[in-house]
Coordinates of C-alpha atoms and ligand atoms in Angstrom, one line a residue:
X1 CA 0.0 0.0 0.0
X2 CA 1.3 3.3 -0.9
X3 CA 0.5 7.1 0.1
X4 CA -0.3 9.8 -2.0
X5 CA -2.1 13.4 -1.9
X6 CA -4.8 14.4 -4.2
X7 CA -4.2 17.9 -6.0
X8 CA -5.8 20.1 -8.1
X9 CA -3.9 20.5 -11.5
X10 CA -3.1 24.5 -10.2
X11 CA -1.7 22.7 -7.6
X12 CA 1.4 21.4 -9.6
X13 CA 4.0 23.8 -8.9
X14 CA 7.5 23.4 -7.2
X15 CA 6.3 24.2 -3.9
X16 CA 2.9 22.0 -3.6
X17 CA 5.5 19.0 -5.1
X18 CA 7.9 19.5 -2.7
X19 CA 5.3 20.1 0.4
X20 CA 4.0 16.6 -1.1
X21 CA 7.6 14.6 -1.5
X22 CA 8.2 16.2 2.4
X23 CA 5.4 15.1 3.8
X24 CA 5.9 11.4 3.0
X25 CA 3.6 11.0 -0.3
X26 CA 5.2 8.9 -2.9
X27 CA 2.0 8.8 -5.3
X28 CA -0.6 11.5 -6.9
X29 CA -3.7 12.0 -7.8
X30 CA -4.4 15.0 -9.8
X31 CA -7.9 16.5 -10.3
X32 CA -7.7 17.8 -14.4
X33 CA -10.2 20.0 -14.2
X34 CA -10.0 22.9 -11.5
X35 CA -10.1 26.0 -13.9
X36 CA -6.7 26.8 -12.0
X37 CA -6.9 30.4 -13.5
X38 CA -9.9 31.0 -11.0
X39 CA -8.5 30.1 -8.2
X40 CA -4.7 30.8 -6.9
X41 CA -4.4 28.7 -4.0
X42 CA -6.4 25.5 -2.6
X43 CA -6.4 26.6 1.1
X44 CA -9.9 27.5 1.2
X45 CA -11.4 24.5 -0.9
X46 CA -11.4 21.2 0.3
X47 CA -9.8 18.8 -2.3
X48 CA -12.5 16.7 -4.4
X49 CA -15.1 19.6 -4.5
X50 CA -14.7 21.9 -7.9
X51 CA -18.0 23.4 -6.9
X52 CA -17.9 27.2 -7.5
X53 CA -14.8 27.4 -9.7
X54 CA -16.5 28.4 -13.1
X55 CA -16.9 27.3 -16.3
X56 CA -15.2 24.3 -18.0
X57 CA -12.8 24.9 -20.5
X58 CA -13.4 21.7 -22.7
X59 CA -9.1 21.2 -23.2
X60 CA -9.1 18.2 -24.3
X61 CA -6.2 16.0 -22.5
X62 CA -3.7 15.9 -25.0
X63 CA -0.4 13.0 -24.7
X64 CA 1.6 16.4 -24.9
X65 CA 0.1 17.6 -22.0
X66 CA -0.1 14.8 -19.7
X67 CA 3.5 13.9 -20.2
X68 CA 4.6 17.5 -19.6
X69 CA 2.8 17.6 -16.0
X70 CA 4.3 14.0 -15.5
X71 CA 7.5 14.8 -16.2
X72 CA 7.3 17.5 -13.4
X73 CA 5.8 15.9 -11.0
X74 CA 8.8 12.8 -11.3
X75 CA 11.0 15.4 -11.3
X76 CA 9.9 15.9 -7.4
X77 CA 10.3 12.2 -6.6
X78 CA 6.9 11.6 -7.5
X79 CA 4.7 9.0 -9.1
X80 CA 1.7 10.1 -11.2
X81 CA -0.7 7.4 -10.0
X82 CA -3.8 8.8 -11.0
X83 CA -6.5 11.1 -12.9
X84 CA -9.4 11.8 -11.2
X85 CA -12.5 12.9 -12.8
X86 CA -13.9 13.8 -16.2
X87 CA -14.6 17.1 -17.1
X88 CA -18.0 17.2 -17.3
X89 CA -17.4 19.0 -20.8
X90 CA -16.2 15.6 -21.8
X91 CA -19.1 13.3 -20.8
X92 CA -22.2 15.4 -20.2
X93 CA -24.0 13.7 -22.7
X94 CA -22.8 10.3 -21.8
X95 CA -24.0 10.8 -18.0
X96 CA -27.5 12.5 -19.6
X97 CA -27.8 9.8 -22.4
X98 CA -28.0 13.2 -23.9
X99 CA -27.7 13.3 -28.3
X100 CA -24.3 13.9 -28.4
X101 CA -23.5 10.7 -26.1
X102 CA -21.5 8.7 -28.9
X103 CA -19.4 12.0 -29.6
X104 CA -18.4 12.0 -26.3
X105 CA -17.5 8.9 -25.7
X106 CA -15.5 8.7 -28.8
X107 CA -13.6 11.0 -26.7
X108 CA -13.5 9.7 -23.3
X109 CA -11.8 6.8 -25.0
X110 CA -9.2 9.0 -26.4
X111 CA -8.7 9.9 -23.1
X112 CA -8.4 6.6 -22.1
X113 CA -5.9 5.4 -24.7
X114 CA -3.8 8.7 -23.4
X115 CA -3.3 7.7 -20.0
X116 CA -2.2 4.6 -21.1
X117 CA 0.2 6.1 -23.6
X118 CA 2.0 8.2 -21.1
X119 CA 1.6 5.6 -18.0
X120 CA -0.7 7.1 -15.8
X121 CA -2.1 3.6 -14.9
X122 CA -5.9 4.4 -13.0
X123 CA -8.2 7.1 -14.3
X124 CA -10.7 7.8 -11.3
X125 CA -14.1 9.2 -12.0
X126 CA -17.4 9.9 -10.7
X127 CA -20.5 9.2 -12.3
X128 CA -22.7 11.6 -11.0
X129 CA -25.3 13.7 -12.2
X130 CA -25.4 16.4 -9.6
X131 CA -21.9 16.0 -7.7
X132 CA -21.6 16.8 -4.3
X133 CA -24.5 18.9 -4.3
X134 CA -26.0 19.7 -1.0
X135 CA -22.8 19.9 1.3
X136 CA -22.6 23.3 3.5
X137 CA -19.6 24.5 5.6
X138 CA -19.7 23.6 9.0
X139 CA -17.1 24.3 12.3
X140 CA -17.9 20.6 13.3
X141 CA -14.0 19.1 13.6
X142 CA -12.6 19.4 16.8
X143 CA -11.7 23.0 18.6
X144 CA -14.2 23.7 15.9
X145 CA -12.0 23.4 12.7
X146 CA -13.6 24.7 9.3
X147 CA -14.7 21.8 7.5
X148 CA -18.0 20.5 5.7
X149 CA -20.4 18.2 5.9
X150 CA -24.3 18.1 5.5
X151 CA -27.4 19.4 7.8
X152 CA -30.1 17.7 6.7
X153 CA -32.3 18.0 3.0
X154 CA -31.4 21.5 2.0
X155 CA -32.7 23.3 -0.5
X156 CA -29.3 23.0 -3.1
X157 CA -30.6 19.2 -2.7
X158 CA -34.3 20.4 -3.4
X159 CA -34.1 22.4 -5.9
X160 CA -34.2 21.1 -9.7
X161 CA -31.1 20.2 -12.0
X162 CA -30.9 23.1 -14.4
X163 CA -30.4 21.9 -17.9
X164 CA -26.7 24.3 -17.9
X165 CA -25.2 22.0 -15.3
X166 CA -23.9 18.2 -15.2
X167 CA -22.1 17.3 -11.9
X168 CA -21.5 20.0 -10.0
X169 CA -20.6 22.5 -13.0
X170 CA -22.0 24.9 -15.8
X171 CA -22.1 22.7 -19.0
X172 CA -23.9 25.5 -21.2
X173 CA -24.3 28.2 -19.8
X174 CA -27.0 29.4 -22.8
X175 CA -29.0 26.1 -21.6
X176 CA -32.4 27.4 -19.9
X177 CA -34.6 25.5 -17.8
X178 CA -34.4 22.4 -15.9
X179 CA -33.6 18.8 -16.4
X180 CA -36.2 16.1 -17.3
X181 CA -36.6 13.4 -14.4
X182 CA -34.8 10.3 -15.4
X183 CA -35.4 6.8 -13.8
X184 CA -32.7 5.2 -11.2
X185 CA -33.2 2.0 -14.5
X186 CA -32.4 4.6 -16.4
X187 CA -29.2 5.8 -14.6
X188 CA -28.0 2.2 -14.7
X189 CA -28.7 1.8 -18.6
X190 CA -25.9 5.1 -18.8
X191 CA -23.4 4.0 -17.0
X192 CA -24.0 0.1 -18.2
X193 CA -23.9 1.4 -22.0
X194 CA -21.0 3.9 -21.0
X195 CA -18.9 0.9 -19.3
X196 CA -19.6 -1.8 -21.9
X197 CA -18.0 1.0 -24.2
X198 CA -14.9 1.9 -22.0
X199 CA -13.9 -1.5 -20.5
X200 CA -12.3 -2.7 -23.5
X201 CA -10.4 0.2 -24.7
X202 CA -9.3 0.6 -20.9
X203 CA -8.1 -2.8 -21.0
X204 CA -6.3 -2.6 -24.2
X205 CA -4.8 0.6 -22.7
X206 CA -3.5 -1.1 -19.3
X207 CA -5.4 1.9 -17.7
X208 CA -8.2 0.5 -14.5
X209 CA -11.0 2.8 -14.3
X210 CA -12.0 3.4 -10.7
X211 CA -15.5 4.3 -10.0
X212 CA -15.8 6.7 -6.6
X213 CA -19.7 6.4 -4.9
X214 CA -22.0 9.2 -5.8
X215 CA -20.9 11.5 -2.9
X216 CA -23.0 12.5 -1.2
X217 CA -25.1 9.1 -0.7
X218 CA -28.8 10.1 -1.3
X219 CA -30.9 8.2 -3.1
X220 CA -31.4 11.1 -5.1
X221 CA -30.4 14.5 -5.8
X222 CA -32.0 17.9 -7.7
X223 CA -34.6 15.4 -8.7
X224 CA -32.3 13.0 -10.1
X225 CA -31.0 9.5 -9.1
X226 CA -27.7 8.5 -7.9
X227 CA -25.5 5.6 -8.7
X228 CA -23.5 3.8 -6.1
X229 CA -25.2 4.6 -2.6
X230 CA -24.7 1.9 -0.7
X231 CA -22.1 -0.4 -0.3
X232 CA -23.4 -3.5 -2.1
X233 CA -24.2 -1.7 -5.0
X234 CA -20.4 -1.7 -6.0
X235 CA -20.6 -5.1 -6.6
X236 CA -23.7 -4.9 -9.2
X237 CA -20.5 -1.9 -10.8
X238 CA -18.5 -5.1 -11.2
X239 CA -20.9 -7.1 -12.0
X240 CA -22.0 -5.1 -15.2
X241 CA -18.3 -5.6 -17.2
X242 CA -15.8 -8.0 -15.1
X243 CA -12.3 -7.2 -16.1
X244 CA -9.5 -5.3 -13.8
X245 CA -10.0 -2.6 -16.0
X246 CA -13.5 -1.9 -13.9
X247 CA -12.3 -1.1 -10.5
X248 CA -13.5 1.0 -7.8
X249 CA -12.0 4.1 -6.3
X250 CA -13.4 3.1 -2.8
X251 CA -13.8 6.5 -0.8
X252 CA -14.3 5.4 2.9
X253 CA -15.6 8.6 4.2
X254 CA -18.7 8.2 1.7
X255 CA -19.0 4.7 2.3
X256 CA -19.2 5.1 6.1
X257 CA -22.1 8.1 5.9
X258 CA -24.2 5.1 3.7
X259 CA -27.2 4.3 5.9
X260 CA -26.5 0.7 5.5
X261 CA -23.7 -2.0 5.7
X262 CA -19.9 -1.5 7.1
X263 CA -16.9 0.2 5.4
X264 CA -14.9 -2.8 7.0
X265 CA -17.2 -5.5 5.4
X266 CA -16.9 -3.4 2.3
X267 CA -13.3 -3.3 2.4
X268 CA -13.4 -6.7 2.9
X269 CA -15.3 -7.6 -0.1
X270 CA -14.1 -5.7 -2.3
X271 CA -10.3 -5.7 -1.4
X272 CA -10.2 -9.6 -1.7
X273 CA -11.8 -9.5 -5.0
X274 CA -8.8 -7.1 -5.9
X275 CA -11.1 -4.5 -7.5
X276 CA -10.4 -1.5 -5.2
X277 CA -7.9 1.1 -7.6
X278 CA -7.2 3.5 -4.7
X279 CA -8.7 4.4 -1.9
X280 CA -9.9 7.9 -0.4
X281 CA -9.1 8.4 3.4
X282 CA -11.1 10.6 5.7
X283 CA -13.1 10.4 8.8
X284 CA -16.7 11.3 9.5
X285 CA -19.2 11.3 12.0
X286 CA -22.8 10.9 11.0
X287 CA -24.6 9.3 8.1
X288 CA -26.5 11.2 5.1
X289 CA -28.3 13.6 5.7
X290 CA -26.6 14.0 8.9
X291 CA -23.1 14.1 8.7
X292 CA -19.9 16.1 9.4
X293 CA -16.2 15.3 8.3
X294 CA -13.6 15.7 11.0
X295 CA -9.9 14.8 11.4
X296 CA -8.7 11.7 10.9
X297 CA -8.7 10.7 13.9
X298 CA -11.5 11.6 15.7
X299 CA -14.9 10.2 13.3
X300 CA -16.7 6.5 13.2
X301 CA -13.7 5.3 10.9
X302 CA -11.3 3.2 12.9
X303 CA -8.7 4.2 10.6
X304 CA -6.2 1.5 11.9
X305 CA -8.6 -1.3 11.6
X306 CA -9.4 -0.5 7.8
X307 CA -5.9 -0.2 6.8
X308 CA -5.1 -3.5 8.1
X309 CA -7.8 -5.0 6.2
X310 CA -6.5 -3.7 3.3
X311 CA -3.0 -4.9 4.4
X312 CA -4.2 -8.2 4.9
X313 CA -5.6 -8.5 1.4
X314 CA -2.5 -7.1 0.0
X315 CA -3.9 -3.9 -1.3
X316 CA -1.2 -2.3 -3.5
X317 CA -2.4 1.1 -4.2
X318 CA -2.7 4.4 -3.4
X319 CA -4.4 5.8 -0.4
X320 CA -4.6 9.8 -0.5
X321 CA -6.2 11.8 2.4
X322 CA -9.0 12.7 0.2
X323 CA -10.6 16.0 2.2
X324 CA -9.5 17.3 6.0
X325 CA -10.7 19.6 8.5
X326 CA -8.4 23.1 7.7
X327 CA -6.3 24.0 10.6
X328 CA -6.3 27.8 11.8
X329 CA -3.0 28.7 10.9
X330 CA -1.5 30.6 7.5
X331 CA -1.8 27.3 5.7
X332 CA -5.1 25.5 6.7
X333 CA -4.8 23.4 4.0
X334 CA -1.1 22.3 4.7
X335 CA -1.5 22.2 8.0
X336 CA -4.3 19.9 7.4
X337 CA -3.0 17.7 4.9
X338 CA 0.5 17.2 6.5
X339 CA -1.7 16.3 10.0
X340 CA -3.7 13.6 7.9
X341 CA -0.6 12.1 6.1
X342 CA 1.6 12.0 9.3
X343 CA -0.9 10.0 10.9
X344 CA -1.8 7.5 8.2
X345 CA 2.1 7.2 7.6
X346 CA 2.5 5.6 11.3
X347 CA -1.1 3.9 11.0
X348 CA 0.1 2.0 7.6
X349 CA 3.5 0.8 9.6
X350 CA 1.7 -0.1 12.1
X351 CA -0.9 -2.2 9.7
X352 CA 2.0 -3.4 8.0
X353 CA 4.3 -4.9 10.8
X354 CA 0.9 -6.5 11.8
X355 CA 0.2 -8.0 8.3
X356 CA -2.5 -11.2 8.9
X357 CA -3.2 -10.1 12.4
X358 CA -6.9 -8.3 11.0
X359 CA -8.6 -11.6 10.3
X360 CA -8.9 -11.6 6.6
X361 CA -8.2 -14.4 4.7
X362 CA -5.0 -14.4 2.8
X363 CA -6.7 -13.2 -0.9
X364 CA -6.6 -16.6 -3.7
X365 CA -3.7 -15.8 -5.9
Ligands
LIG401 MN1 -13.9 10.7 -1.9

């Protein structure tokens, strides 16, 4: 099992690299689409939200590109492990079903085929109609740290999916009105249609796609369905297209604010069928529509006791802190990111020298 951090592609310079190398990560994640001309610093955003930071440029991902920024990041000690996330200007009409689906996919799988080309080896994504729609900002972590989290139904989660956005961003911003209701059947004929598409040029490419939960996990959202919202509905994901090419990107703080099941059982499952890409690592306390995220070490997450599942099934990927509590200090976000990786450094030693000693069964390979 290896660390990493998740950044924001404005997040690439020298000094986030170096704060990254320093504070023990030896992976990335990088989040493509952040608009990084908006937006000049990532202390007051937690990573994995792009809510609020404008319009998407529709760059396409070009091999020139992507080897650039991975050349740079190696160049820190770094390994680029992961994309994570479409642009919705990519795949709009493939989450939709929308006329221009078999455009877009055309491109997604040129996407695909240029991860693989430059050896970025998982492309993470979510599909979601509505993103995280719905979280507000809370004081909730302890000695009342600036974080997020979700009060109850709110009316973000009430009101109706304009027909300008997909995910949490403006698509079209000429678009008027709102979206048509769509079926949860008909969420699952997307993304079945979108996977049986994908799978086999991601395979081809050596790249694993890794599917993260609909975050938050509502049954629905702006009038729309979401996908994955409980645990065992990763395993119908799997079930759709079976090849190591359809993985999961198994975020733990959503998975434990699911109404139902166990992120250990989940873990579990999923870890000893090898079909978890990377993992996202933070701690919560609550369940949807209830919840709050708090420091790693202080939520319903026994942090410990999922990492030495994972040891014990031999996970070999990434785990990146995913969001944190900000810290009152110049550098909330560093101060909150360096806290989070310090202690999963000494919890993954700790899981490591105690390999077998979590009671999973050695995995069948
Ligand atoms: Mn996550």
């Amino acid at each position: 099992m290896k660390l990493g951090f998740g950044l924001y592609r404005h997040m690439l310079t020298d000094e986030y690299l170096a704060f990254a190398r320093q504070a023990g990560a030896t992976h990335l994640v990088v989040h493509m689409c952040d608009y990084f001309n908006q937006k000049p610093t990532g202390d007051d955003q937690p990573i994995g939200d792009a809510s609020g930071w404008g319009y998407a440029t529709g760059e396409f991902w070009s091999t020139e590109l992507l080897a650039g920024i991975k050349a740079k990041i190696e160049s820190h000690g770094l390994a680029w492990y992961a994309i994570e996330n479409f642009d919705p200007l990519h795949w709009d009409h493939v989450l939709f079903g929308g006329p221009k689906k078999r455009e877009q996919i055309e491109l997604v799988k040129n996407l695909i085929r240029n991860l693989g080309a430059v050896g970025i080896p998982v492309l993470g994504y979510n599909f979601s109609l509505t993103g995280v729609t719905g979280r507000v900002k809370l004081q909730g972590a302890r000695g009342s740290a600036a974080t997020v989290g979700m009060d109850g139904v709110n009316d973000a989660i009430r009101s109706p999916m304009p027909n300008a956005m997909a995910w949490n961003m403006v698509v079209d911003s000429h678009a008027t009105g709102t979206r048509a209701p769509m079926s949860r059947d008909q969420l699952w004929a997307n993304f079945a249609w979108f996977l049986r598409e994908v799978v086999p040029v991601a395979e081809k490419a050596g790249v694993r796609l890794a599917l993260h939960p609909d975050d938050p996990p509502l049954d629905e959202v702006r009038g729309l369905p979401k996908l994955v919202v409980q645990p065992y509905m990763y395993q119908r994901v799997l079930d759709l297209v079976p090849s190591r090419s359809n993985a999961l990107e198994f975020c733990a703080g959503t998975i434990a604010e699911m109404t139902t099941g166990s992120v250990y059982e989940a873990a579990r499952r999923f870890a000893a069928q090898d079909k978890i890409a990377y993992v996202h690592l933070r701690n919560v306390v609550g369940k949807v529509p209830h919840y709050t995220e708090v420091f790693i070490d202080e939520g319903q997450i026994d942090v410990k006791r999922l990492l030495a599942i994972l040891e014990d099934y031999r996970f070999d990927g990434v785990v990146i802190p995913d969001h944190t509590p900000q810290m009152n200090c110049p550098a909330p976000w560093h101060a909150g990111m360096a806290y989070a990786m310090g202690y999963l450094k000494s919890a993954l030693e700790t899981a490591t020298e105690g390999r077998g000693m979590a009671g999973a069964l050695p995995r069948a390979d």
